[in-house]
mmCIF file of N, CA and C in Angstrom:
data_model
loop_
_atom_site.group_PDB
_atom_site.id
_atom_site.type_symbol
_atom_site.label_atom_id
_atom_site.label_comp_id
_atom_site.label_asym_id
_atom_site.label_seq_id
_atom_site.Cartn_x
_atom_site.Cartn_y
_atom_site.Cartn_z
ATOM 1 N N UNK C 1 16.914 -42.233 -46.682
ATOM 2 C CA UNK C 1 16.797 -41.739 -45.334
ATOM 3 C C UNK C 1 17.639 -42.608 -44.407
ATOM 4 N N UNK C 2 18.142 -41.984 -43.379
ATOM 5 C CA UNK C 2 18.828 -42.720 -42.328
ATOM 6 C C UNK C 2 17.822 -43.001 -41.218
ATOM 7 N N UNK C 3 17.924 -44.172 -40.598
ATOM 8 C CA UNK C 3 16.996 -44.556 -39.534
ATOM 9 C C UNK C 3 17.777 -44.942 -38.285
ATOM 10 N N UNK C 4 17.201 -44.608 -37.132
ATOM 11 C CA UNK C 4 17.826 -44.920 -35.849
ATOM 12 C C UNK C 4 17.792 -46.416 -35.579
ATOM 13 N N UNK C 5 18.838 -46.926 -34.904
ATOM 14 C CA UNK C 5 18.793 -48.314 -34.446
ATOM 15 C C UNK C 5 18.174 -48.354 -33.053
ATOM 16 N N UNK C 6 17.847 -49.555 -32.588
ATOM 17 C CA UNK C 6 17.205 -49.679 -31.280
ATOM 18 C C UNK C 6 18.207 -49.868 -30.147
ATOM 19 N N UNK C 7 19.479 -50.073 -30.482
ATOM 20 C CA UNK C 7 20.500 -50.298 -29.465
ATOM 21 C C UNK C 7 20.817 -49.026 -28.681
ATOM 22 N N UNK C 8 21.216 -47.977 -29.401
ATOM 23 C CA UNK C 8 21.566 -46.727 -28.719
ATOM 24 C C UNK C 8 21.052 -45.495 -29.452
ATOM 25 N N UNK C 9 20.043 -45.692 -30.293
ATOM 26 C CA UNK C 9 19.359 -44.602 -30.992
ATOM 27 C C UNK C 9 20.293 -43.773 -31.868
ATOM 28 N N UNK C 10 21.248 -44.434 -32.492
ATOM 29 C CA UNK C 10 22.104 -43.766 -33.469
ATOM 30 C C UNK C 10 21.611 -44.143 -34.864
ATOM 31 N N UNK C 11 21.732 -43.241 -35.841
ATOM 32 C CA UNK C 11 21.259 -43.551 -37.193
ATOM 33 C C UNK C 11 22.231 -44.482 -37.920
ATOM 34 N N UNK C 12 21.910 -45.772 -37.928
ATOM 35 C CA UNK C 12 22.800 -46.768 -38.523
ATOM 36 C C UNK C 12 22.144 -47.610 -39.607
ATOM 37 N N UNK C 13 20.916 -47.308 -39.934
ATOM 38 C CA UNK C 13 20.214 -48.046 -40.991
ATOM 39 C C UNK C 13 19.788 -47.057 -42.062
ATOM 40 N N UNK C 14 19.637 -47.555 -43.287
ATOM 41 C CA UNK C 14 19.316 -46.679 -44.408
ATOM 42 C C UNK C 14 18.200 -47.297 -45.243
ATOM 43 N N UNK C 15 17.378 -46.431 -45.823
ATOM 44 C CA UNK C 15 16.248 -46.897 -46.625
ATOM 45 C C UNK C 15 15.966 -45.902 -47.743
ATOM 46 N N UNK C 16 15.334 -46.400 -48.788
ATOM 47 C CA UNK C 16 14.833 -45.555 -49.868
ATOM 48 C C UNK C 16 13.335 -45.412 -49.673
ATOM 49 N N UNK C 17 12.839 -44.191 -49.714
ATOM 50 C CA UNK C 17 11.392 -43.950 -49.648
ATOM 51 C C UNK C 17 10.868 -43.931 -51.075
ATOM 52 N N UNK C 18 9.960 -44.849 -51.362
ATOM 53 C CA UNK C 18 9.397 -44.953 -52.704
ATOM 54 C C UNK C 18 8.091 -44.187 -52.850
ATOM 55 N N UNK C 19 7.297 -44.183 -51.764
ATOM 56 C CA UNK C 19 5.969 -43.576 -51.882
ATOM 57 C C UNK C 19 5.490 -43.119 -50.512
ATOM 58 N N UNK C 20 4.786 -42.012 -50.494
ATOM 59 C CA UNK C 20 4.103 -41.543 -49.281
ATOM 60 C C UNK C 20 2.637 -41.914 -49.437
ATOM 61 N N UNK C 21 2.134 -42.721 -48.515
ATOM 62 C CA UNK C 21 0.757 -43.219 -48.580
ATOM 63 C C UNK C 21 -0.132 -42.344 -47.713
ATOM 64 N N UNK C 22 -1.224 -41.874 -48.275
ATOM 65 C CA UNK C 22 -2.150 -41.057 -47.501
ATOM 66 C C UNK C 22 -3.537 -41.664 -47.627
ATOM 67 N N UNK C 23 -4.457 -41.375 -46.740
ATOM 68 C CA UNK C 23 -4.426 -40.338 -45.708
ATOM 69 C C UNK C 23 -3.743 -40.774 -44.419
ATOM 70 N N UNK C 24 -3.350 -42.034 -44.276
ATOM 71 C CA UNK C 24 -2.764 -42.515 -43.019
ATOM 72 C C UNK C 24 -1.335 -42.011 -42.814
ATOM 73 N N UNK C 25 -0.731 -41.449 -43.826
ATOM 74 C CA UNK C 25 0.646 -40.963 -43.815
ATOM 75 C C UNK C 25 1.627 -42.042 -43.389
ATOM 76 N N UNK C 26 1.705 -43.060 -44.222
ATOM 77 C CA UNK C 26 2.696 -44.122 -44.084
ATOM 78 C C UNK C 26 3.715 -43.931 -45.202
ATOM 79 N N UNK C 27 4.882 -44.519 -45.021
ATOM 80 C CA UNK C 27 5.902 -44.498 -46.061
ATOM 81 C C UNK C 27 6.117 -45.901 -46.580
ATOM 82 N N UNK C 28 6.177 -46.055 -47.896
ATOM 83 C CA UNK C 28 6.560 -47.335 -48.483
ATOM 84 C C UNK C 28 8.052 -47.239 -48.755
ATOM 85 N N UNK C 29 8.847 -48.082 -48.065
ATOM 86 C CA UNK C 29 10.299 -47.999 -48.147
ATOM 87 C C UNK C 29 10.912 -49.337 -48.534
ATOM 88 N N UNK C 30 12.151 -49.280 -48.970
ATOM 89 C CA UNK C 30 12.989 -50.462 -49.146
ATOM 90 C C UNK C 30 14.258 -50.231 -48.347
ATOM 91 N N UNK C 31 14.563 -51.182 -47.466
ATOM 92 C CA UNK C 31 15.777 -51.088 -46.662
ATOM 93 C C UNK C 31 16.992 -51.315 -47.544
ATOM 94 N N UNK C 32 18.074 -50.618 -47.234
ATOM 95 C CA UNK C 32 19.347 -50.818 -47.920
ATOM 96 C C UNK C 32 20.219 -51.719 -47.058
ATOM 97 N N UNK C 33 20.784 -52.754 -47.654
ATOM 98 C CA UNK C 33 21.630 -53.701 -46.932
ATOM 99 C C UNK C 33 23.072 -53.533 -47.400
ATOM 100 N N UNK C 34 23.983 -53.596 -46.455
ATOM 101 C CA UNK C 34 25.397 -53.447 -46.778
ATOM 102 C C UNK C 34 25.877 -54.561 -47.691
ATOM 103 N N UNK C 35 26.698 -54.193 -48.654
ATOM 104 C CA UNK C 35 27.292 -55.161 -49.564
ATOM 105 C C UNK C 35 28.809 -54.946 -49.558
ATOM 106 N N UNK C 36 29.518 -55.690 -48.712
ATOM 107 C CA UNK C 36 30.971 -55.495 -48.610
ATOM 108 C C UNK C 36 31.669 -55.778 -49.938
ATOM 109 N N UNK C 37 32.689 -54.972 -50.229
ATOM 110 C CA UNK C 37 33.411 -55.110 -51.492
ATOM 111 C C UNK C 37 34.648 -55.991 -51.393
ATOM 112 N N UNK C 38 35.117 -56.219 -50.174
ATOM 113 C CA UNK C 38 36.326 -57.022 -50.032
ATOM 114 C C UNK C 38 36.344 -57.682 -48.650
ATOM 115 N N UNK C 39 37.386 -58.468 -48.404
ATOM 116 C CA UNK C 39 37.491 -59.214 -47.151
ATOM 117 C C UNK C 39 37.616 -58.290 -45.931
ATOM 118 N N UNK C 40 38.310 -57.177 -46.094
ATOM 119 C CA UNK C 40 38.458 -56.229 -44.982
ATOM 120 C C UNK C 40 37.107 -55.657 -44.552
ATOM 121 N N UNK C 41 36.286 -55.282 -45.530
ATOM 122 C CA UNK C 41 34.955 -54.758 -45.208
ATOM 123 C C UNK C 41 34.087 -55.838 -44.572
ATOM 124 N N UNK C 42 34.175 -57.064 -45.070
ATOM 125 C CA UNK C 42 33.414 -58.171 -44.490
ATOM 126 C C UNK C 42 33.818 -58.389 -43.039
ATOM 127 N N UNK C 43 35.109 -58.362 -42.767
ATOM 128 C CA UNK C 43 35.605 -58.540 -41.405
ATOM 129 C C UNK C 43 35.129 -57.406 -40.499
ATOM 130 N N UNK C 44 35.193 -56.176 -40.988
ATOM 131 C CA UNK C 44 34.743 -55.000 -40.231
ATOM 132 C C UNK C 44 33.282 -55.167 -39.820
ATOM 133 N N UNK C 45 32.443 -55.524 -40.773
ATOM 134 C CA UNK C 45 31.010 -55.662 -40.510
ATOM 135 C C UNK C 45 30.713 -56.852 -39.606
ATOM 136 N N UNK C 46 31.459 -57.945 -39.763
ATOM 137 C CA UNK C 46 31.213 -59.127 -38.934
ATOM 138 C C UNK C 46 31.593 -58.882 -37.472
ATOM 139 N N UNK C 47 32.432 -57.900 -37.220
ATOM 140 C CA UNK C 47 32.802 -57.534 -35.854
ATOM 141 C C UNK C 47 31.733 -56.662 -35.191
ATOM 142 N N UNK C 48 30.707 -56.287 -35.963
ATOM 143 C CA UNK C 48 29.621 -55.483 -35.419
ATOM 144 C C UNK C 48 29.839 -53.988 -35.529
ATOM 145 N N UNK C 49 30.887 -53.586 -36.251
ATOM 146 C CA UNK C 49 31.139 -52.162 -36.428
ATOM 147 C C UNK C 49 30.174 -51.586 -37.457
ATOM 148 N N UNK C 50 29.744 -50.344 -37.285
ATOM 149 C CA UNK C 50 28.807 -49.737 -38.239
ATOM 150 C C UNK C 50 29.511 -49.306 -39.518
ATOM 151 N N UNK C 51 28.737 -49.139 -40.557
ATOM 152 C CA UNK C 51 29.261 -48.626 -41.826
ATOM 153 C C UNK C 51 28.346 -47.502 -42.281
ATOM 154 N N UNK C 52 28.881 -46.324 -42.403
ATOM 155 C CA UNK C 52 28.073 -45.199 -42.871
ATOM 156 C C UNK C 52 28.420 -44.838 -44.302
ATOM 157 N N UNK C 53 29.536 -45.329 -44.771
ATOM 158 C CA UNK C 53 29.953 -45.106 -46.146
ATOM 159 C C UNK C 53 30.292 -46.479 -46.717
ATOM 160 N N UNK C 54 29.444 -46.966 -47.603
ATOM 161 C CA UNK C 54 29.634 -48.315 -48.107
ATOM 162 C C UNK C 54 28.813 -48.505 -49.368
ATOM 163 N N UNK C 55 28.920 -49.691 -49.919
ATOM 164 C CA UNK C 55 28.084 -50.070 -51.047
ATOM 165 C C UNK C 55 26.866 -50.792 -50.472
ATOM 166 N N UNK C 56 25.690 -50.474 -50.998
ATOM 167 C CA UNK C 56 24.447 -51.052 -50.500
ATOM 168 C C UNK C 56 23.692 -51.722 -51.633
ATOM 169 N N UNK C 57 22.853 -52.699 -51.264
ATOM 170 C CA UNK C 57 21.927 -53.318 -52.213
ATOM 171 C C UNK C 57 20.525 -53.207 -51.630
ATOM 172 N N UNK C 58 19.529 -53.380 -52.480
ATOM 173 C CA UNK C 58 18.145 -53.304 -52.023
ATOM 174 C C UNK C 58 17.803 -54.520 -51.176
ATOM 175 N N UNK C 59 17.096 -54.271 -50.076
ATOM 176 C CA UNK C 59 16.658 -55.337 -49.180
ATOM 177 C C UNK C 59 15.147 -55.462 -49.202
ATOM 178 N N UNK C 60 14.565 -55.732 -48.052
ATOM 179 C CA UNK C 60 13.119 -55.919 -47.929
ATOM 180 C C UNK C 60 12.382 -54.591 -47.996
ATOM 181 N N UNK C 61 11.176 -54.642 -48.542
ATOM 182 C CA UNK C 61 10.303 -53.467 -48.607
ATOM 183 C C UNK C 61 9.186 -53.609 -47.592
ATOM 184 N N UNK C 62 8.713 -52.474 -47.097
ATOM 185 C CA UNK C 62 7.586 -52.492 -46.154
ATOM 186 C C UNK C 62 6.975 -51.107 -46.060
ATOM 187 N N UNK C 63 5.780 -51.052 -45.469
ATOM 188 C CA UNK C 63 5.120 -49.787 -45.165
ATOM 189 C C UNK C 63 5.411 -49.446 -43.710
ATOM 190 N N UNK C 64 5.841 -48.220 -43.467
ATOM 191 C CA UNK C 64 6.256 -47.767 -42.140
ATOM 192 C C UNK C 64 5.299 -46.696 -41.633
ATOM 193 N N UNK C 65 4.837 -46.865 -40.402
ATOM 194 C CA UNK C 65 3.986 -45.856 -39.764
ATOM 195 C C UNK C 65 4.763 -44.995 -38.777
ATOM 196 N N UNK C 66 5.830 -45.553 -38.200
ATOM 197 C CA UNK C 66 6.613 -44.848 -37.182
ATOM 198 C C UNK C 66 7.623 -43.928 -37.854
ATOM 199 N N UNK C 67 7.218 -42.717 -38.164
ATOM 200 C CA UNK C 67 8.078 -41.791 -38.874
ATOM 201 C C UNK C 67 9.172 -41.216 -37.993
ATOM 202 N N UNK C 68 9.047 -41.345 -36.667
ATOM 203 C CA UNK C 68 10.075 -40.822 -35.767
ATOM 204 C C UNK C 68 11.351 -41.661 -35.800
ATOM 205 N N UNK C 69 11.321 -42.814 -36.479
ATOM 206 C CA UNK C 69 12.512 -43.657 -36.566
ATOM 207 C C UNK C 69 13.551 -43.100 -37.531
ATOM 208 N N UNK C 70 13.156 -42.118 -38.328
ATOM 209 C CA UNK C 70 14.074 -41.566 -39.317
ATOM 210 C C UNK C 70 14.831 -40.375 -38.776
ATOM 211 N N UNK C 71 16.105 -40.328 -39.093
ATOM 212 C CA UNK C 71 17.007 -39.318 -38.576
ATOM 213 C C UNK C 71 17.199 -38.165 -39.553
ATOM 214 N N UNK C 72 17.693 -38.470 -40.751
ATOM 215 C CA UNK C 72 18.041 -37.418 -41.692
ATOM 216 C C UNK C 72 18.126 -37.986 -43.099
ATOM 217 N N UNK C 73 18.170 -37.089 -44.065
ATOM 218 C CA UNK C 73 18.350 -37.491 -45.456
ATOM 219 C C UNK C 73 19.778 -37.964 -45.663
ATOM 220 N N UNK C 74 19.952 -38.948 -46.482
ATOM 221 C CA UNK C 74 21.285 -39.426 -46.857
ATOM 222 C C UNK C 74 21.395 -39.303 -48.382
ATOM 223 N N UNK C 75 22.571 -38.992 -48.855
ATOM 224 C CA UNK C 75 22.730 -38.827 -50.288
ATOM 225 C C UNK C 75 23.423 -40.032 -50.898
ATOM 226 N N UNK C 76 23.195 -40.225 -52.184
ATOM 227 C CA UNK C 76 23.796 -41.321 -52.923
ATOM 228 C C UNK C 76 24.949 -40.766 -53.742
ATOM 229 N N UNK C 77 26.081 -41.447 -53.683
ATOM 230 C CA UNK C 77 27.235 -41.041 -54.478
ATOM 231 C C UNK C 77 27.525 -42.173 -55.456
ATOM 232 N N UNK C 78 27.286 -41.944 -56.705
ATOM 233 C CA UNK C 78 27.489 -42.984 -57.719
ATOM 234 C C UNK C 78 28.902 -43.009 -58.208
#
């Protein structure tokens, strides 16, 4: 899933939904963190530019109650 950022409400964060917890309707997710493949990508990201097409690694996991933070489904291209 893509998630909105708090700066300007654009979908710039990504997560994997592992489980839907009920009855409270929470999501157990793992955030995806950018993993630059080369110096150019590292420089791009260090300048604060967003990346919507990149290589990602698994980050921190948590349970989320605020479902309105999610924007849309994102697909994985292997």
